Amino acid sequence: GAGRAWPGAAELHWHGHRLELLPERAVWDPAQGLLLLADVHLGKAECFQASGIPLPSDGDLANLNRLLTLAHGLRPQRVVVLGDLIHSRLGLTGELRQKLSALPELLGCPLQLVGGNHEAGSWLARLPAESSQGCGPLWLSHMPQQAPGSEQLNLCGHLHPVALLGGGADRLRLPCFGFDRQRRQLQLPAFGDLTGGHPCARELQRWVVADDQVLALP
């Protein structure tokens, strides 16, 4: 929990409020006991399979296991997904619905969903898609938004930020956190493994996820 930092995490301080940027591509708010993540895109493989592209289906399990490991280590009061927990209705198999309804019990805390564009038209039992909302010094949304309070930091998903490092054959694409101080915004990398990414603007403060470390870029 609240005392020691999670292994490999980086820290961001916002008006005296400490956030930990985790190598598991999530954000931990120890003061509020909040574990925040975005863009899991569960069921994406099944969507591709429906179009005849044979992606393996075990990616969801890897994503869910990473989430459970975090929850068991951090013991959050609440887990909040900032949109796109699922990829689309096509991938919402009976098996995935069962996994989702068992999640809060497995996590050991309530699970909350701030609705994203991929949830539109889907109904998840006991997991209503909520609208953007304030939570202490944080404003939680799926799409990037202007936080209504001048001291609030917008935590958002949707963008799947990545940093492009090096050049030519050595070029790396690494998931990253992007902090826009002017806009008071922290962009979260996609939590899901099967997600593409969009290059994060270089003028933002960026931290890349490299193996089990979150590293600040100069």
JSON list of C-alpha atoms in Angstrom, two decimals:
[
{"chain": "A", "resi": 1, "resn": "GLY", "atom": "CA", "xyz": [0.00, 0.00, 0.00]},
{"chain": "A", "resi": 2, "resn": "ALA", "atom": "CA", "xyz": [0.57, 3.57, 0.92]},
{"chain": "A", "resi": 3, "resn": "GLY", "atom": "CA", "xyz": [4.10, 3.53, 2.34]},
{"chain": "A", "resi": 4, "resn": "ARG", "atom": "CA", "xyz": [6.73, 2.13, 0.05]},
{"chain": "A", "resi": 5, "resn": "ALA", "atom": "CA", "xyz": [6.85, 2.69, -3.66]},
{"chain": "A", "resi": 6, "resn": "TRP", "atom": "CA", "xyz": [5.96, -0.13, -6.05]},
{"chain": "A", "resi": 7, "resn": "PRO", "atom": "CA", "xyz": [9.05, -1.73, -7.69]},
{"chain": "A", "resi": 8, "resn": "GLY", "atom": "CA", "xyz": [10.16, 0.04, -10.85]},
{"chain": "A", "resi": 9, "resn": "ALA", "atom": "CA", "xyz": [7.60, 2.86, -10.48]},
{"chain": "A", "resi": 10, "resn": "ALA", "atom": "CA", "xyz": [8.23, 6.54, -11.23]},
{"chain": "A", "resi": 11, "resn": "GLU", "atom": "CA", "xyz": [6.64, 9.37, -9.22]},
{"chain": "A", "resi": 12, "resn": "LEU", "atom": "CA", "xyz": [4.65, 12.39, -10.28]},
{"chain": "A", "resi": 13, "resn": "HIS", "atom": "CA", "xyz": [3.76, 15.04, -7.71]},
{"chain": "A", "resi": 14, "resn": "TRP", "atom": "CA", "xyz": [0.70, 17.18, -8.35]},
{"chain": "A", "resi": 15, "resn": "HIS", "atom": "CA", "xyz": [0.06, 19.98, -5.81]},
{"chain": "A", "resi": 16, "resn": "GLY", "atom": "CA", "xyz": [1.56, 17.81, -3.08]},
{"chain": "A", "resi": 17, "resn": "HIS", "atom": "CA", "xyz": [-0.38, 14.71, -4.19]},
{"chain": "A", "resi": 18, "resn": "ARG", "atom": "CA", "xyz": [1.88, 11.77, -5.06]},
{"chain": "A", "resi": 19, "resn": "LEU", "atom": "CA", "xyz": [1.06, 9.47, -7.95]},
{"chain": "A", "resi": 20, "resn": "GLU", "atom": "CA", "xyz": [3.06, 6.38, -8.87]},
{"chain": "A", "resi": 21, "resn": "LEU", "atom": "CA", "xyz": [3.43, 5.49, -12.56]},
{"chain": "A", "resi": 22, "resn": "LEU", "atom": "CA", "xyz": [3.67, 1.71, -12.62]},
{"chain": "A", "resi": 23, "resn": "PRO", "atom": "CA", "xyz": [5.61, -0.51, -15.05]},
{"chain": "A", "resi": 24, "resn": "GLU", "atom": "CA", "xyz": [2.38, -2.53, -15.39]},
{"chain": "A", "resi": 25, "resn": "ARG", "atom": "CA", "xyz": [1.05, 0.52, -17.32]},
{"chain": "A", "resi": 26, "resn": "ALA", "atom": "CA", "xyz": [-1.25, 1.77, -14.57]},
{"chain": "A", "resi": 27, "resn": "VAL", "atom": "CA", "xyz": [-1.29, 4.62, -12.03]},
{"chain": "A", "resi": 28, "resn": "TRP", "atom": "CA", "xyz": [-1.43, 4.18, -8.26]},
{"chain": "A", "resi": 29, "resn": "ASP", "atom": "CA", "xyz": [-2.79, 6.94, -6.04]},
{"chain": "A", "resi": 30, "resn": "PRO", "atom": "CA", "xyz": [-1.75, 5.81, -2.55]},
{"chain": "A", "resi": 31, "resn": "ALA", "atom": "CA", "xyz": [-3.49, 8.64, -0.65]},
{"chain": "A", "resi": 32, "resn": "GLN", "atom": "CA", "xyz": [-6.90, 7.76, -2.13]},
{"chain": "A", "resi": 33, "resn": "GLY", "atom": "CA", "xyz": [-6.22, 4.03, -2.50]},
{"chain": "A", "resi": 34, "resn": "LEU", "atom": "CA", "xyz": [-7.05, 4.26, -6.22]},
{"chain": "A", "resi": 35, "resn": "LEU", "atom": "CA", "xyz": [-5.63, 2.00, -8.92]},
{"chain": "A", "resi": 36, "resn": "LEU", "atom": "CA", "xyz": [-6.22, 3.56, -12.34]},
{"chain": "A", "resi": 37, "resn": "LEU", "atom": "CA", "xyz": [-5.79, 2.02, -15.79]},
{"chain": "A", "resi": 38, "resn": "ALA", "atom": "CA", "xyz": [-7.13, 2.57, -19.29]},
{"chain": "A", "resi": 39, "resn": "ASP", "atom": "CA", "xyz": [-7.70, 0.81, -22.60]},
{"chain": "A", "resi": 40, "resn": "VAL", "atom": "CA", "xyz": [-7.63, -2.88, -21.73]},
{"chain": "A", "resi": 41, "resn": "HIS", "atom": "CA", "xyz": [-9.59, -3.85, -24.88]},
{"chain": "A", "resi": 42, "resn": "LEU", "atom": "CA", "xyz": [-10.63, -7.27, -23.61]},
{"chain": "A", "resi": 43, "resn": "GLY", "atom": "CA", "xyz": [-12.10, -9.53, -26.28]},
{"chain": "A", "resi": 44, "resn": "LYS", "atom": "CA", "xyz": [-10.08, -7.92, -29.07]},
{"chain": "A", "resi": 45, "resn": "ALA", "atom": "CA", "xyz": [-8.71, -11.26, -30.26]},
{"chain": "A", "resi": 46, "resn": "GLU", "atom": "CA", "xyz": [-12.28, -12.61, -30.59]},
{"chain": "A", "resi": 47, "resn": "CYS", "atom": "CA", "xyz": [-13.22, -9.57, -32.71]},
{"chain": "A", "resi": 48, "resn": "PHE", "atom": "CA", "xyz": [-10.34, -10.33, -35.06]},
{"chain": "A", "resi": 49, "resn": "GLN", "atom": "CA", "xyz": [-11.24, -14.02, -35.10]},
{"chain": "A", "resi": 50, "resn": "ALA", "atom": "CA", "xyz": [-14.77, -13.08, -36.16]},
{"chain": "A", "resi": 51, "resn": "SER", "atom": "CA", "xyz": [-13.18, -11.37, -39.20]},
{"chain": "A", "resi": 52, "resn": "GLY", "atom": "CA", "xyz": [-11.09, -14.47, -39.94]},
{"chain": "A", "resi": 53, "resn": "ILE", "atom": "CA", "xyz": [-7.80, -13.28, -38.40]},
{"chain": "A", "resi": 54, "resn": "PRO", "atom": "CA", "xyz": [-6.59, -16.08, -36.09]},
{"chain": "A", "resi": 55, "resn": "LEU", "atom": "CA", "xyz": [-5.21, -14.17, -33.10]},
{"chain": "A", "resi": 56, "resn": "PRO", "atom": "CA", "xyz": [-4.69, -16.30, -29.97]},
{"chain": "A", "resi": 57, "resn": "SER", "atom": "CA", "xyz": [-7.32, -15.66, -27.28]},
{"chain": "A", "resi": 58, "resn": "ASP", "atom": "CA", "xyz": [-5.12, -15.92, -24.19]},
{"chain": "A", "resi": 59, "resn": "GLY", "atom": "CA", "xyz": [-4.14, -12.24, -24.21]},
{"chain": "A", "resi": 60, "resn": "ASP", "atom": "CA", "xyz": [-7.11, -11.37, -22.00]},
{"chain": "A", "resi": 61, "resn": "LEU", "atom": "CA", "xyz": [-5.86, -13.74, -19.34]},
{"chain": "A", "resi": 62, "resn": "ALA", "atom": "CA", "xyz": [-2.41, -12.10, -19.31]},
{"chain": "A", "resi": 63, "resn": "ASN", "atom": "CA", "xyz": [-4.03, -8.66, -18.94]},
{"chain": "A", "resi": 64, "resn": "LEU", "atom": "CA", "xyz": [-6.39, -9.80, -16.17]},
{"chain": "A", "resi": 65, "resn": "ASN", "atom": "CA", "xyz": [-3.59, -11.60, -14.31]},
{"chain": "A", "resi": 66, "resn": "ARG", "atom": "CA", "xyz": [-1.45, -8.44, -14.42]},
{"chain": "A", "resi": 67, "resn": "LEU", "atom": "CA", "xyz": [-4.38, -6.52, -12.95]},
{"chain": "A", "resi": 68, "resn": "LEU", "atom": "CA", "xyz": [-4.93, -9.11, -10.20]},
{"chain": "A", "resi": 69, "resn": "THR", "atom": "CA", "xyz": [-1.23, -9.12, -9.30]},
{"chain": "A", "resi": 70, "resn": "LEU", "atom": "CA", "xyz": [-1.36, -5.33, -8.90]},
{"chain": "A", "resi": 71, "resn": "ALA", "atom": "CA", "xyz": [-4.53, -5.48, -6.80]},
{"chain": "A", "resi": 72, "resn": "HIS", "atom": "CA", "xyz": [-3.12, -8.16, -4.52]},
{"chain": "A", "resi": 73, "resn": "GLY", "atom": "CA", "xyz": [0.11, -6.21, -4.03]},
{"chain": "A", "resi": 74, "resn": "LEU", "atom": "CA", "xyz": [-1.39, -2.74, -3.58]},
{"chain": "A", "resi": 75, "resn": "ARG", "atom": "CA", "xyz": [-4.73, -3.59, -1.92]},
{"chain": "A", "resi": 76, "resn": "PRO", "atom": "CA", "xyz": [-6.61, -0.66, -3.51]},
{"chain": "A", "resi": 77, "resn": "GLN", "atom": "CA", "xyz": [-9.88, 0.74, -2.14]},
{"chain": "A", "resi": 78, "resn": "ARG", "atom": "CA", "xyz": [-11.11, 0.92, -5.72]},
{"chain": "A", "resi": 79, "resn": "VAL", "atom": "CA", "xyz": [-9.98, 0.04, -9.25]},
{"chain": "A", "resi": 80, "resn": "VAL", "atom": "CA", "xyz": [-11.09, 2.52, -11.92]},
{"chain": "A", "resi": 81, "resn": "VAL", "atom": "CA", "xyz": [-10.82, 1.71, -15.62]},
{"chain": "A", "resi": 82, "resn": "LEU", "atom": "CA", "xyz": [-10.67, 4.91, -17.70]},
{"chain": "A", "resi": 83, "resn": "GLY", "atom": "CA", "xyz": [-12.59, 3.51, -20.66]},
{"chain": "A", "resi": 84, "resn": "ASP", "atom": "CA", "xyz": [-12.28, 0.76, -23.24]},
{"chain": "A", "resi": 85, "resn": "LEU", "atom": "CA", "xyz": [-12.28, -2.14, -20.82]},
{"chain": "A", "resi": 86, "resn": "ILE", "atom": "CA", "xyz": [-13.72, -4.20, -23.67]},
{"chain": "A", "resi": 87, "resn": "HIS", "atom": "CA", "xyz": [-13.01, -3.91, -27.38]},
{"chain": "A", "resi": 88, "resn": "SER", "atom": "CA", "xyz": [-16.52, -4.34, -28.78]},
{"chain": "A", "resi": 89, "resn": "ARG", "atom": "CA", "xyz": [-19.76, -6.26, -28.47]},
{"chain": "A", "resi": 90, "resn": "LEU", "atom": "CA", "xyz": [-18.39, -8.87, -30.87]},
{"chain": "A", "resi": 91, "resn": "GLY", "atom": "CA", "xyz": [-15.74, -9.91, -28.37]},
{"chain": "A", "resi": 92, "resn": "LEU", "atom": "CA", "xyz": [-18.12, -10.02, -25.39]},
{"chain": "A", "resi": 93, "resn": "THR", "atom": "CA", "xyz": [-18.36, -13.79, -25.18]},
{"chain": "A", "resi": 94, "resn": "GLY", "atom": "CA", "xyz": [-20.21, -15.53, -22.36]},
{"chain": "A", "resi": 95, "resn": "GLU", "atom": "CA", "xyz": [-16.82, -16.51, -20.96]},
{"chain": "A", "resi": 96, "resn": "LEU", "atom": "CA", "xyz": [-15.61, -12.90, -20.91]},
{"chain": "A", "resi": 97, "resn": "ARG", "atom": "CA", "xyz": [-18.85, -11.75, -19.26]},
{"chain": "A", "resi": 98, "resn": "GLN", "atom": "CA", "xyz": [-18.28, -14.37, -16.53]},
{"chain": "A", "resi": 99, "resn": "LYS", "atom": "CA", "xyz": [-14.69, -13.20, -15.99]},
{"chain": "A", "resi": 100, "resn": "LEU", "atom": "CA", "xyz": [-15.83, -9.58, -15.73]},
{"chain": "A", "resi": 101, "resn": "SER", "atom": "CA", "xyz": [-18.60, -10.31, -13.23]},
{"chain": "A", "resi": 102, "resn": "ALA", "atom": "CA", "xyz": [-16.10, -12.25, -11.05]},
{"chain": "A", "resi": 103, "resn": "LEU", "atom": "CA", "xyz": [-13.52, -9.43, -11.20]},
{"chain": "A", "resi": 104, "resn": "PRO", "atom": "CA", "xyz": [-14.52, -7.31, -8.16]},
{"chain": "A", "resi": 105, "resn": "GLU", "atom": "CA", "xyz": [-14.43, -10.37, -5.92]},
{"chain": "A", "resi": 106, "resn": "LEU", "atom": "CA", "xyz": [-11.04, -11.41, -7.31]},
{"chain": "A", "resi": 107, "resn": "LEU", "atom": "CA", "xyz": [-9.71, -7.86, -6.98]},
{"chain": "A", "resi": 108, "resn": "GLY", "atom": "CA", "xyz": [-10.99, -7.63, -3.42]},
{"chain": "A", "resi": 109, "resn": "CYS", "atom": "CA", "xyz": [-12.48, -4.18, -4.02]},
{"chain": "A", "resi": 110, "resn": "PRO", "atom": "CA", "xyz": [-15.09, -2.35, -6.13]},
{"chain": "A", "resi": 111, "resn": "LEU", "atom": "CA", "xyz": [-14.45, -1.98, -9.86]},
{"chain": "A", "resi": 112, "resn": "GLN", "atom": "CA", "xyz": [-15.60, 1.17, -11.61]},
{"chain": "A", "resi": 113, "resn": "LEU", "atom": "CA", "xyz": [-15.74, 1.98, -15.32]},
{"chain": "A", "resi": 114, "resn": "VAL", "atom": "CA", "xyz": [-15.56, 5.47, -16.78]},
{"chain": "A", "resi": 115, "resn": "GLY", "atom": "CA", "xyz": [-17.12, 4.73, -20.16]},
{"chain": "A", "resi": 116, "resn": "GLY", "atom": "CA", "xyz": [-15.01, 4.82, -23.32]},
{"chain": "A", "resi": 117, "resn": "ASN", "atom": "CA", "xyz": [-15.94, 4.85, -27.00]},
{"chain": "A", "resi": 118, "resn": "HIS", "atom": "CA", "xyz": [-15.56, 1.05, -27.25]},
{"chain": "A", "resi": 119, "resn": "GLU", "atom": "CA", "xyz": [-18.16, 0.42, -24.53]},
{"chain": "A", "resi": 120, "resn": "ALA", "atom": "CA", "xyz": [-20.85, 2.21, -26.53]},
{"chain": "A", "resi": 121, "resn": "GLY", "atom": "CA", "xyz": [-23.78, -0.12, -27.16]},
{"chain": "A", "resi": 122, "resn": "SER", "atom": "CA", "xyz": [-22.55, -2.82, -24.78]},
{"chain": "A", "resi": 123, "resn": "TRP", "atom": "CA", "xyz": [-24.10, -3.64, -21.45]},
{"chain": "A", "resi": 124, "resn": "LEU", "atom": "CA", "xyz": [-22.00, -5.14, -18.66]},
{"chain": "A", "resi": 125, "resn": "ALA", "atom": "CA", "xyz": [-23.74, -6.60, -15.63]},
{"chain": "A", "resi": 126, "resn": "ARG", "atom": "CA", "xyz": [-23.11, -4.56, -12.46]},
{"chain": "A", "resi": 127, "resn": "LEU", "atom": "CA", "xyz": [-20.54, -2.44, -14.30]},
{"chain": "A", "resi": 128, "resn": "PRO", "atom": "CA", "xyz": [-22.34, 0.63, -15.69]},
{"chain": "A", "resi": 129, "resn": "ALA", "atom": "CA", "xyz": [-20.29, 2.95, -17.90]},
{"chain": "A", "resi": 130, "resn": "GLU", "atom": "CA", "xyz": [-20.09, 6.15, -15.84]},
{"chain": "A", "resi": 131, "resn": "SER", "atom": "CA", "xyz": [-19.36, 9.66, -17.09]},
{"chain": "A", "resi": 132, "resn": "SER", "atom": "CA", "xyz": [-16.15, 11.61, -16.40]},
{"chain": "A", "resi": 133, "resn": "GLN", "atom": "CA", "xyz": [-15.80, 12.53, -12.75]},
{"chain": "A", "resi": 134, "resn": "GLY", "atom": "CA", "xyz": [-13.69, 14.25, -10.15]},
{"chain": "A", "resi": 135, "resn": "CYS", "atom": "CA", "xyz": [-11.94, 12.28, -7.45]},
{"chain": "A", "resi": 136, "resn": "GLY", "atom": "CA", "xyz": [-10.07, 14.54, -5.04]},
{"chain": "A", "resi": 137, "resn": "PRO", "atom": "CA", "xyz": [-7.32, 16.32, -7.01]},
{"chain": "A", "resi": 138, "resn": "LEU", "atom": "CA", "xyz": [-7.94, 14.10, -10.07]},
{"chain": "A", "resi": 139, "resn": "TRP", "atom": "CA", "xyz": [-10.42, 14.42, -12.93]},
{"chain": "A", "resi": 140, "resn": "LEU", "atom": "CA", "xyz": [-11.00, 10.99, -14.49]},
{"chain": "A", "resi": 141, "resn": "SER", "atom": "CA", "xyz": [-12.04, 10.68, -18.13]},
{"chain": "A", "resi": 142, "resn": "HIS", "atom": "CA", "xyz": [-11.58, 8.41, -21.14]},
{"chain": "A", "resi": 143, "resn": "MET", "atom": "CA", "xyz": [-11.04, 11.08, -23.78]},
{"chain": "A", "resi": 144, "resn": "PRO", "atom": "CA", "xyz": [-8.62, 13.88, -22.84]},
{"chain": "A", "resi": 145, "resn": "GLN", "atom": "CA", "xyz": [-10.64, 16.65, -21.16]},
{"chain": "A", "resi": 146, "resn": "GLN", "atom": "CA", "xyz": [-10.09, 19.95, -19.47]},
{"chain": "A", "resi": 147, "resn": "ALA", "atom": "CA", "xyz": [-10.48, 19.35, -15.71]},
{"chain": "A", "resi": 148, "resn": "PRO", "atom": "CA", "xyz": [-13.13, 21.72, -14.30]},
{"chain": "A", "resi": 149, "resn": "GLY", "atom": "CA", "xyz": [-11.11, 22.51, -11.15]},
{"chain": "A", "resi": 150, "resn": "SER", "atom": "CA", "xyz": [-7.97, 24.60, -11.60]},
{"chain": "A", "resi": 151, "resn": "GLU", "atom": "CA", "xyz": [-6.04, 22.35, -9.18]},
{"chain": "A", "resi": 152, "resn": "GLN", "atom": "CA", "xyz": [-7.31, 19.10, -10.75]},
{"chain": "A", "resi": 153, "resn": "LEU", "atom": "CA", "xyz": [-5.20, 16.87, -12.96]},
{"chain": "A", "resi": 154, "resn": "ASN", "atom": "CA", "xyz": [-7.01, 15.11, -15.82]},
{"chain": "A", "resi": 155, "resn": "LEU", "atom": "CA", "xyz": [-6.07, 11.42, -16.03]},
{"chain": "A", "resi": 156, "resn": "CYS", "atom": "CA", "xyz": [-7.19, 10.04, -19.38]},
{"chain": "A", "resi": 157, "resn": "GLY", "atom": "CA", "xyz": [-6.84, 7.09, -21.71]},
{"chain": "A", "resi": 158, "resn": "HIS", "atom": "CA", "xyz": [-7.87, 6.75, -25.36]},
{"chain": "A", "resi": 159, "resn": "LEU", "atom": "CA", "xyz": [-4.59, 7.99, -26.88]},
{"chain": "A", "resi": 160, "resn": "HIS", "atom": "CA", "xyz": [-2.46, 4.84, -26.23]},
{"chain": "A", "resi": 161, "resn": "PRO", "atom": "CA", "xyz": [0.70, 7.00, -26.07]},
{"chain": "A", "resi": 162, "resn": "VAL", "atom": "CA", "xyz": [4.01, 5.47, -27.15]},
{"chain": "A", "resi": 163, "resn": "ALA", "atom": "CA", "xyz": [7.49, 6.96, -27.39]},
{"chain": "A", "resi": 164, "resn": "LEU", "atom": "CA", "xyz": [9.61, 6.33, -30.48]},
{"chain": "A", "resi": 165, "resn": "LEU", "atom": "CA", "xyz": [13.26, 5.97, -29.51]},
{"chain": "A", "resi": 166, "resn": "GLY", "atom": "CA", "xyz": [16.32, 5.69, -31.72]},
{"chain": "A", "resi": 167, "resn": "GLY", "atom": "CA", "xyz": [16.16, 5.47, -35.49]},
{"chain": "A", "resi": 168, "resn": "GLY", "atom": "CA", "xyz": [16.33, 3.07, -38.41]},
{"chain": "A", "resi": 169, "resn": "ALA", "atom": "CA", "xyz": [16.45, -0.64, -37.61]},
{"chain": "A", "resi": 170, "resn": "ASP", "atom": "CA", "xyz": [17.12, 0.12, -33.94]},
{"chain": "A", "resi": 171, "resn": "ARG", "atom": "CA", "xyz": [13.93, 2.10, -33.51]},
{"chain": "A", "resi": 172, "resn": "LEU", "atom": "CA", "xyz": [11.90, 1.17, -30.43]},
{"chain": "A", "resi": 173, "resn": "ARG", "atom": "CA", "xyz": [8.23, 1.84, -29.76]},
{"chain": "A", "resi": 174, "resn": "LEU", "atom": "CA", "xyz": [7.63, 1.81, -26.04]},
{"chain": "A", "resi": 175, "resn": "PRO", "atom": "CA", "xyz": [4.37, 2.49, -24.18]},
{"chain": "A", "resi": 176, "resn": "CYS", "atom": "CA", "xyz": [4.66, 5.71, -22.23]},
{"chain": "A", "resi": 177, "resn": "PHE", "atom": "CA", "xyz": [2.96, 8.06, -19.79]},
{"chain": "A", "resi": 178, "resn": "GLY", "atom": "CA", "xyz": [2.67, 11.62, -21.15]},
{"chain": "A", "resi": 179, "resn": "PHE", "atom": "CA", "xyz": [2.35, 14.58, -18.79]},
{"chain": "A", "resi": 180, "resn": "ASP", "atom": "CA", "xyz": [1.13, 17.90, -20.20]},
{"chain": "A", "resi": 181, "resn": "ARG", "atom": "CA", "xyz": [1.67, 20.41, -17.40]},
{"chain": "A", "resi": 182, "resn": "GLN", "atom": "CA", "xyz": [0.05, 23.26, -19.31]},
{"chain": "A", "resi": 183, "resn": "ARG", "atom": "CA", "xyz": [-3.15, 21.34, -19.98]},
{"chain": "A", "resi": 184, "resn": "ARG", "atom": "CA", "xyz": [-3.01, 19.70, -16.53]},
{"chain": "A", "resi": 185, "resn": "GLN", "atom": "CA", "xyz": [-3.23, 16.25, -18.07]},
{"chain": "A", "resi": 186, "resn": "LEU", "atom": "CA", "xyz": [-1.65, 12.84, -17.63]},
{"chain": "A", "resi": 187, "resn": "GLN", "atom": "CA", "xyz": [-2.12, 10.43, -20.54]},
{"chain": "A", "resi": 188, "resn": "LEU", "atom": "CA", "xyz": [-2.03, 6.76, -19.53]},
{"chain": "A", "resi": 189, "resn": "PRO", "atom": "CA", "xyz": [-0.54, 4.08, -21.77]},
{"chain": "A", "resi": 190, "resn": "ALA", "atom": "CA", "xyz": [-2.89, 1.31, -22.89]},
{"chain": "A", "resi": 191, "resn": "PHE", "atom": "CA", "xyz": [-3.05, -1.43, -20.27]},
{"chain": "A", "resi": 192, "resn": "GLY", "atom": "CA", "xyz": [-3.98, -4.08, -22.85]},
{"chain": "A", "resi": 193, "resn": "ASP", "atom": "CA", "xyz": [-1.29, -5.97, -24.73]},
{"chain": "A", "resi": 194, "resn": "LEU", "atom": "CA", "xyz": [-3.05, -6.12, -28.11]},
{"chain": "A", "resi": 195, "resn": "THR", "atom": "CA", "xyz": [-3.28, -2.37, -28.62]},
{"chain": "A", "resi": 196, "resn": "GLY", "atom": "CA", "xyz": [-1.50, -0.18, -31.13]},
{"chain": "A", "resi": 197, "resn": "GLY", "atom": "CA", "xyz": [-0.11, 3.17, -30.06]},
{"chain": "A", "resi": 198, "resn": "HIS", "atom": "CA", "xyz": [0.12, 6.78, -31.15]},
{"chain": "A", "resi": 199, "resn": "PRO", "atom": "CA", "xyz": [3.37, 8.73, -30.77]},
{"chain": "A", "resi": 200, "resn": "CYS", "atom": "CA", "xyz": [3.23, 10.98, -27.73]},
{"chain": "A", "resi": 201, "resn": "ALA", "atom": "CA", "xyz": [4.13, 14.64, -28.43]},
{"chain": "A", "resi": 202, "resn": "ARG", "atom": "CA", "xyz": [7.79, 15.28, -27.60]},
{"chain": "A", "resi": 203, "resn": "GLU", "atom": "CA", "xyz": [7.04, 18.49, -25.74]},
{"chain": "A", "resi": 204, "resn": "LEU", "atom": "CA", "xyz": [5.23, 16.46, -23.08]},
{"chain": "A", "resi": 205, "resn": "GLN", "atom": "CA", "xyz": [7.12, 15.06, -20.13]},
{"chain": "A", "resi": 206, "resn": "ARG", "atom": "CA", "xyz": [7.36, 11.36, -21.00]},
{"chain": "A", "resi": 207, "resn": "TRP", "atom": "CA", "xyz": [8.11, 8.25, -19.00]},
{"chain": "A", "resi": 208, "resn": "VAL", "atom": "CA", "xyz": [8.61, 5.03, -20.95]},
{"chain": "A", "resi": 209, "resn": "VAL", "atom": "CA", "xyz": [7.79, 1.54, -19.77]},
{"chain": "A", "resi": 210, "resn": "ALA", "atom": "CA", "xyz": [10.89, -0.55, -20.43]},
{"chain": "A", "resi": 211, "resn": "ASP", "atom": "CA", "xyz": [10.76, -4.10, -19.05]},
{"chain": "A", "resi": 212, "resn": "ASP", "atom": "CA", "xyz": [9.99, -3.68, -15.36]},
{"chain": "A", "resi": 213, "resn": "GLN", "atom": "CA", "xyz": [10.95, -0.01, -15.05]},
{"chain": "A", "resi": 214, "resn": "VAL", "atom": "CA", "xyz": [9.31, 3.33, -15.72]},
{"chain": "A", "resi": 215, "resn": "LEU", "atom": "CA", "xyz": [12.03, 5.68, -16.95]},
{"chain": "A", "resi": 216, "resn": "ALA", "atom": "CA", "xyz": [11.83, 9.45, -17.45]},
{"chain": "A", "resi": 217, "resn": "LEU", "atom": "CA", "xyz": [12.95, 10.61, -20.89]},
{"chain": "A", "resi": 218, "resn": "PRO", "atom": "CA", "xyz": [15.18, 13.70, -20.98]}
]
